C-alpha positions as a printed Julia matrix, in Angstrom:
162×3 Matrix{Float64}:
  46.51   -5.97    0.25
  44.05   -6.22   -1.97
  46.95   -6.49   -4.76
  48.83   -9.51   -3.08
  49.82  -12.45   -5.08
  49.36  -16.26   -4.07
  52.87  -16.36   -5.52
  53.37  -13.58   -3.1
  52.03  -15.35    0.58
  54.54  -17.56    3.17
  54.32  -21.52    3.13
  52.59  -20.89    6.23
  49.96  -17.97    5.5
  49.28  -20.65    2.79
  48.31  -23.31    5.0
  46.24  -20.44    6.8
  43.64  -19.88    4.44
  43.55  -23.26    3.89
  42.51  -23.96    7.39
  40.89  -21.93    8.73
  39.39  -20.1     5.25
  39.75  -16.78    3.8
  37.46  -13.6     2.53
  37.72  -12.03   -0.74
  36.49   -8.7    -0.76
  33.98   -7.75   -3.4
  35.25   -4.16   -4.7
  32.22   -1.45   -5.0
  32.22    0.5    -7.94
  29.76    3.96   -9.51
  25.84    2.28  -10.57
  25.71   -0.55   -8.52
  23.56   -1.26   -5.83
  24.3    -2.02   -2.21
  23.02   -2.66    1.01
  23.44   -0.68    4.26
  22.22   -3.45    7.5
  21.82    0.08    9.81
  21.18   -0.65   13.7
  17.8    -0.81   13.61
  17.0    -3.78   11.57
  16.11   -1.82    8.62
  18.2    -2.61    4.87
  18.91    0.52    3.06
  19.42   -0.02   -0.72
  20.91    2.14   -2.53
  23.24    3.39   -5.82
  26.83    4.0    -5.53
  28.0     7.33   -7.13
  31.15    7.17   -6.11
  34.08    4.81   -4.27
  36.18    6.14   -2.23
  39.05    4.31    0.23
  37.15    3.35    3.13
  33.67    4.48    1.94
  30.54    4.59   -1.12
  29.02    7.73   -1.55
  25.0     6.9    -2.45
  21.22    8.42   -3.35
  19.91    7.82   -0.57
  19.37   10.37    0.82
  19.04   10.8     5.03
  17.23   12.28    7.36
  18.96   15.16    7.66
  18.3    15.88    3.17
  21.91   15.1     2.15
  23.38   11.88    0.02
  24.63    9.34    2.53
  28.04    8.06    2.2
  28.75    3.87    4.25
  32.01    3.22    5.87
  32.33   -0.16    2.88
  33.06   -2.65    6.39
  29.26   -2.06    6.29
  27.36   -2.64    2.89
  27.71   -6.0     0.74
  25.78   -6.08   -2.46
  22.03   -6.21   -3.18
  21.12   -9.15   -4.33
  18.63   -8.61   -7.44
  15.68   -9.47   -5.26
  16.77   -6.5    -3.36
  17.63   -4.34   -6.43
  14.01   -5.79   -8.21
  12.19   -4.29   -4.67
  14.25   -0.87   -4.27
  12.84    0.19   -8.03
   9.46   -0.8    -7.16
  10.07    1.37   -3.88
  11.08    4.33   -5.38
   8.49    4.06   -8.57
   5.71    4.33   -6.02
   7.55    6.84   -3.78
   7.16    9.37   -7.04
   4.37    9.48   -7.24
   3.87    9.79   -3.1
   2.68    6.57   -2.53
   3.41    3.08   -0.63
   3.8     0.15   -2.42
   0.78   -1.89   -3.55
  -1.26    1.32   -2.55
  -4.13    1.11   -5.15
  -6.47    4.27   -5.33
 -10.52    4.74   -6.58
  -9.62    6.17  -10.32
  -6.79    3.81  -10.53
  -6.97    1.93  -13.92
  -4.4    -1.05  -14.07
  -3.58   -3.42  -16.59
  -3.44   -6.95  -16.08
  -1.66  -10.28  -18.44
  -4.63  -10.71  -21.08
  -7.14   -8.74  -19.57
  -8.6    -5.46  -20.87
  -7.44   -2.51  -18.8
  -9.5    -2.49  -15.03
 -10.32    0.3   -13.01
 -10.39    0.3    -9.31
 -13.55    1.33   -8.08
 -15.27    0.56   -4.56
 -18.68    0.65   -5.78
 -19.02   -2.41   -7.68
 -21.6    -2.54   -8.77
 -20.71    1.18  -10.65
 -20.52   -0.73  -14.09
 -20.69    2.77  -16.11
 -17.36    4.01  -14.9
 -15.38    0.92  -17.27
 -14.45   -2.29  -15.71
 -14.35   -2.85  -12.16
 -12.73   -4.83  -10.23
 -14.52   -7.4    -7.8
 -10.82   -8.12   -5.93
  -8.5    -6.08   -3.75
  -6.17   -4.43   -6.48
  -2.96   -4.86   -4.39
  -3.8    -8.8    -3.73
  -3.93   -9.21   -6.99
   0.06   -6.29   -7.46
   0.47   -8.78   -4.71
   0.47  -12.04   -6.66
   2.22  -10.58   -9.76
  -0.32  -10.24  -11.58
  -0.66   -7.12  -12.33
   1.12   -5.43  -14.65
   1.13   -1.35  -15.19
  -0.87    1.2   -13.61
  -1.61    4.83  -14.28
  -2.74    5.87  -11.49
  -6.36    8.18  -11.07
  -4.25   11.82  -10.35
  -2.09   11.44  -13.42
  -5.2    11.42  -15.68
  -5.91   14.02  -18.41
  -9.79   15.59  -18.36
 -10.79   17.35  -21.36
 -13.5    18.3   -19.4
 -16.01   21.82  -20.56
 -16.47   19.73  -24.81
 -20.01   18.87  -23.81
 -21.13   22.93  -24.42
 -19.76   23.72  -27.49
């Protein structure tokens, strides 16, 4: 019982806890990041939106198109590394890409380097600075601090005729 204090335990229960160990059930609250471990060995990292007696409502949208809830006994709190990875996955998903899916025309920013344009044509120097190495590789090494997808570029075309 989550409302039990040690003063209410019998001597036998205290000895059992000390000898066999005990488990502290960490409570979930709205806004917490949790992990649901599926039977398929996939981890679902999601945010808690509501807490019931036996389950939690989450922001995870299942294959049925509905937000899912999970039994409390099948979830755990997400680690900082899992939370960071999920936030990153969601950011990429918002633009319809997998994590690290840099494309021709994207502009990436790196620490202490001018913006670089992802290009398949290494000798195309008139397109700006060109990355001579794999952008995904730079990203995985933690050297990329941000990027602008090519599809978000706004063209003011037609100005040369004025």
